[in-house]
Amino acid sequence: MKCLLITLIGALTLLPYKAQGKQKTYTGFWESIKNDDTSSFNLELNELNTSVTGTHCISALKGRKSDCAGIIDEDEISINGTIASGVLKVTFKGNFSDAVGQAEIRFISADKIEWKVTKKIEGENYFPQQATLVKRP
């Protein structure tokens, strides 16, 4: 009985430490960190097990060009990927070309990710080659 009580007390003292750490999930709205007002890059992602789907919204050239998925057709998906070894590998498609690109997304912290294109879309597109995004509530 004494051994069970000590084990239970030990487990309860560790519980707050686990609760304090933020769980990493790709699900949510992600917004790029930029130092200017000339462009924006946002992702809305949904994670289910090791699969992630989502949409994007890009404003470029001081708002003269925009590329957003999922606004008119809520079922439209422009980003598909899988998580393996801590890296989310995605394919993505913009609205200016039928071509598909590839990117890797990695966590910097629980509320910050890095987007890095590994295969650029051929033709007109405004996806950034690299971006840091933060999760918005």
mmCIF file of C-alpha atoms in Angstrom:
data_model
loop_
_atom_site.group_PDB
_atom_site.id
_atom_site.type_symbol
_atom_site.label_atom_id
_atom_site.label_comp_id
_atom_site.label_asym_id
_atom_site.label_seq_id
_atom_site.Cartn_x
_atom_site.Cartn_y
_atom_site.Cartn_z
ATOM 1 C CA MET A 1 0.000 0.000 0.000
ATOM 2 C CA LYS A 2 2.832 2.381 0.895
ATOM 3 C CA CYS A 3 4.492 1.663 -2.482
ATOM 4 C CA LEU A 4 1.232 2.379 -4.350
ATOM 5 C CA LEU A 5 0.790 5.674 -2.472
ATOM 6 C CA ILE A 6 4.350 6.795 -3.297
ATOM 7 C CA THR A 7 3.846 5.890 -6.972
ATOM 8 C CA LEU A 8 0.544 7.797 -7.076
ATOM 9 C CA ILE A 9 2.064 10.905 -5.442
ATOM 10 C CA GLY A 10 4.994 10.769 -7.885
ATOM 11 C CA ALA A 11 2.646 10.563 -10.866
ATOM 12 C CA LEU A 12 0.549 13.477 -9.603
ATOM 13 C CA THR A 13 3.599 15.696 -9.138
ATOM 14 C CA LEU A 14 4.630 15.115 -12.772
ATOM 15 C CA LEU A 15 1.153 15.845 -14.134
ATOM 16 C CA PRO A 16 1.424 19.670 -14.086
ATOM 17 C CA TYR A 17 4.675 19.566 -16.086
ATOM 18 C CA LYS A 18 3.032 17.680 -18.937
ATOM 19 C CA ALA A 19 -0.006 19.991 -18.898
ATOM 20 C CA GLN A 20 2.211 23.100 -19.127
ATOM 21 C CA GLY A 21 3.835 22.054 -22.416
ATOM 22 C CA LYS A 22 1.952 22.989 -25.580
ATOM 23 C CA GLN A 23 1.017 20.095 -27.834
ATOM 24 C CA LYS A 24 2.305 20.431 -31.379
ATOM 25 C CA THR A 25 -0.488 20.172 -33.922
ATOM 26 C CA TYR A 26 -0.676 21.557 -37.430
ATOM 27 C CA THR A 27 -4.414 22.137 -37.063
ATOM 28 C CA GLY A 28 -5.216 25.830 -37.055
ATOM 29 C CA PHE A 29 -4.759 29.156 -38.817
ATOM 30 C CA TRP A 30 -1.141 30.083 -39.565
ATOM 31 C CA GLU A 31 -0.014 33.582 -40.590
ATOM 32 C CA SER A 32 3.347 34.563 -42.058
ATOM 33 C CA ILE A 33 5.693 36.863 -40.189
ATOM 34 C CA LYS A 34 6.743 39.735 -42.468
ATOM 35 C CA ASN A 35 8.351 43.085 -41.891
ATOM 36 C CA ASP A 36 6.435 44.881 -44.625
ATOM 37 C CA ASP A 37 2.890 45.312 -45.931
ATOM 38 C CA THR A 38 3.617 44.225 -49.503
ATOM 39 C CA SER A 39 2.472 40.609 -49.156
ATOM 40 C CA SER A 40 0.879 38.045 -46.873
ATOM 41 C CA PHE A 41 0.845 34.256 -46.747
ATOM 42 C CA ASN A 42 -1.635 32.290 -44.638
ATOM 43 C CA LEU A 43 -2.448 28.616 -44.219
ATOM 44 C CA GLU A 44 -5.428 26.918 -42.625
ATOM 45 C CA LEU A 45 -4.522 23.320 -41.836
ATOM 46 C CA ASN A 46 -6.344 20.277 -40.467
ATOM 47 C CA GLU A 47 -4.363 17.374 -39.035
ATOM 48 C CA LEU A 48 -5.847 13.894 -38.712
ATOM 49 C CA ASN A 49 -3.374 11.271 -37.491
ATOM 50 C CA THR A 50 -0.439 11.610 -39.931
ATOM 51 C CA SER A 51 -2.436 13.300 -42.731
ATOM 52 C CA VAL A 52 -2.805 17.052 -43.158
ATOM 53 C CA THR A 53 -5.060 18.934 -45.579
ATOM 54 C CA GLY A 54 -5.673 22.621 -45.899
ATOM 55 C CA THR A 55 -6.049 25.812 -47.828
ATOM 56 C CA HIS A 56 -3.891 28.855 -48.480
ATOM 57 C CA CYS A 57 -4.364 32.564 -49.025
ATOM 58 C CA ILE A 58 -1.694 34.775 -50.554
ATOM 59 C CA SER A 59 -1.716 38.497 -51.243
ATOM 60 C CA ALA A 60 1.237 39.758 -53.291
ATOM 61 C CA LEU A 61 2.472 42.822 -55.121
ATOM 62 C CA LYS A 62 0.888 45.226 -52.608
ATOM 63 C CA GLY A 63 -2.472 43.467 -52.968
ATOM 64 C CA ARG A 64 -2.572 43.544 -56.776
ATOM 65 C CA LYS A 65 -2.403 39.728 -56.916
ATOM 66 C CA SER A 66 -4.262 37.353 -54.646
ATOM 67 C CA ASP A 67 -4.434 33.587 -54.627
ATOM 68 C CA CYS A 68 -6.802 32.036 -52.098
ATOM 69 C CA ALA A 69 -8.331 28.563 -51.915
ATOM 70 C CA GLY A 70 -11.427 27.575 -49.993
ATOM 71 C CA ILE A 71 -13.159 30.957 -50.053
ATOM 72 C CA ILE A 72 -15.719 30.334 -52.806
ATOM 73 C CA ASP A 73 -15.750 26.544 -52.492
ATOM 74 C CA GLU A 74 -15.370 25.615 -48.815
ATOM 75 C CA ASP A 75 -14.568 22.010 -49.786
ATOM 76 C CA GLU A 76 -11.624 23.082 -51.960
ATOM 77 C CA ILE A 77 -8.314 21.712 -50.690
ATOM 78 C CA SER A 78 -5.051 23.191 -51.996
ATOM 79 C CA ILE A 79 -2.619 21.511 -49.592
ATOM 80 C CA ASN A 80 -2.251 17.760 -48.957
ATOM 81 C CA GLY A 81 0.480 16.045 -47.008
ATOM 82 C CA THR A 82 1.713 13.490 -44.540
ATOM 83 C CA ILE A 83 3.815 13.718 -41.409
ATOM 84 C CA ALA A 84 6.866 11.452 -41.207
ATOM 85 C CA SER A 85 9.859 11.741 -38.872
ATOM 86 C CA GLY A 86 8.608 15.086 -37.553
ATOM 87 C CA VAL A 87 8.370 16.685 -41.007
ATOM 88 C CA LEU A 88 5.159 17.519 -42.859
ATOM 89 C CA LYS A 89 5.707 16.966 -46.585
ATOM 90 C CA VAL A 90 2.990 18.569 -48.703
ATOM 91 C CA THR A 91 1.922 19.093 -52.270
ATOM 92 C CA PHE A 92 0.281 22.434 -52.985
ATOM 93 C CA LYS A 93 -1.585 24.025 -55.873
ATOM 94 C CA GLY A 94 -2.279 27.660 -56.593
ATOM 95 C CA ASN A 95 -5.041 29.203 -58.688
ATOM 96 C CA PHE A 96 -2.810 30.606 -61.457
ATOM 97 C CA SER A 97 -1.479 27.283 -62.741
ATOM 98 C CA ASP A 98 -2.520 23.633 -62.904
ATOM 99 C CA ALA A 99 0.991 22.661 -61.836
ATOM 100 C CA VAL A 100 1.672 21.280 -58.360
ATOM 101 C CA GLY A 101 4.532 22.199 -56.069
ATOM 102 C CA GLN A 102 6.044 20.518 -53.032
ATOM 103 C CA ALA A 103 7.087 21.899 -49.655
ATOM 104 C CA GLU A 104 8.229 20.817 -46.229
ATOM 105 C CA ILE A 105 6.768 22.262 -43.042
ATOM 106 C CA ARG A 106 8.574 21.902 -39.711
ATOM 107 C CA PHE A 107 7.771 23.047 -36.208
ATOM 108 C CA ILE A 108 10.060 25.715 -34.773
ATOM 109 C CA SER A 109 7.934 25.707 -31.602
ATOM 110 C CA ALA A 110 4.358 24.657 -30.759
ATOM 111 C CA ASP A 111 2.998 27.901 -32.256
ATOM 112 C CA LYS A 112 5.561 28.594 -35.002
ATOM 113 C CA ILE A 113 6.316 26.670 -38.222
ATOM 114 C CA GLU A 114 8.691 27.016 -41.148
ATOM 115 C CA TRP A 115 7.496 26.576 -44.760
ATOM 116 C CA LYS A 116 10.157 25.681 -47.330
ATOM 117 C CA VAL A 117 9.442 24.921 -51.001
ATOM 118 C CA THR A 118 11.283 21.837 -52.291
ATOM 119 C CA LYS A 119 9.716 21.872 -55.776
ATOM 120 C CA LYS A 120 8.467 25.172 -57.167
ATOM 121 C CA ILE A 121 5.246 25.438 -59.170
ATOM 122 C CA GLU A 122 6.003 26.084 -62.831
ATOM 123 C CA GLY A 123 4.247 29.140 -64.204
ATOM 124 C CA GLU A 124 2.698 32.069 -62.388
ATOM 125 C CA ASN A 125 2.511 31.603 -58.619
ATOM 126 C CA TYR A 126 3.038 33.674 -55.510
ATOM 127 C CA PHE A 127 3.907 31.027 -52.916
ATOM 128 C CA PRO A 128 6.994 32.104 -50.974
ATOM 129 C CA GLN A 129 10.111 29.948 -51.246
ATOM 130 C CA GLN A 130 10.504 30.105 -47.484
ATOM 131 C CA ALA A 131 8.363 31.575 -44.711
ATOM 132 C CA THR A 132 7.952 31.520 -40.942
ATOM 133 C CA LEU A 133 4.324 31.351 -39.804
ATOM 134 C CA VAL A 134 2.767 31.749 -36.372
ATOM 135 C CA LYS A 135 -0.433 30.144 -35.142
ATOM 136 C CA ARG A 136 -3.320 32.524 -34.543
ATOM 137 C CA PRO A 137 -6.090 31.851 -32.012
#
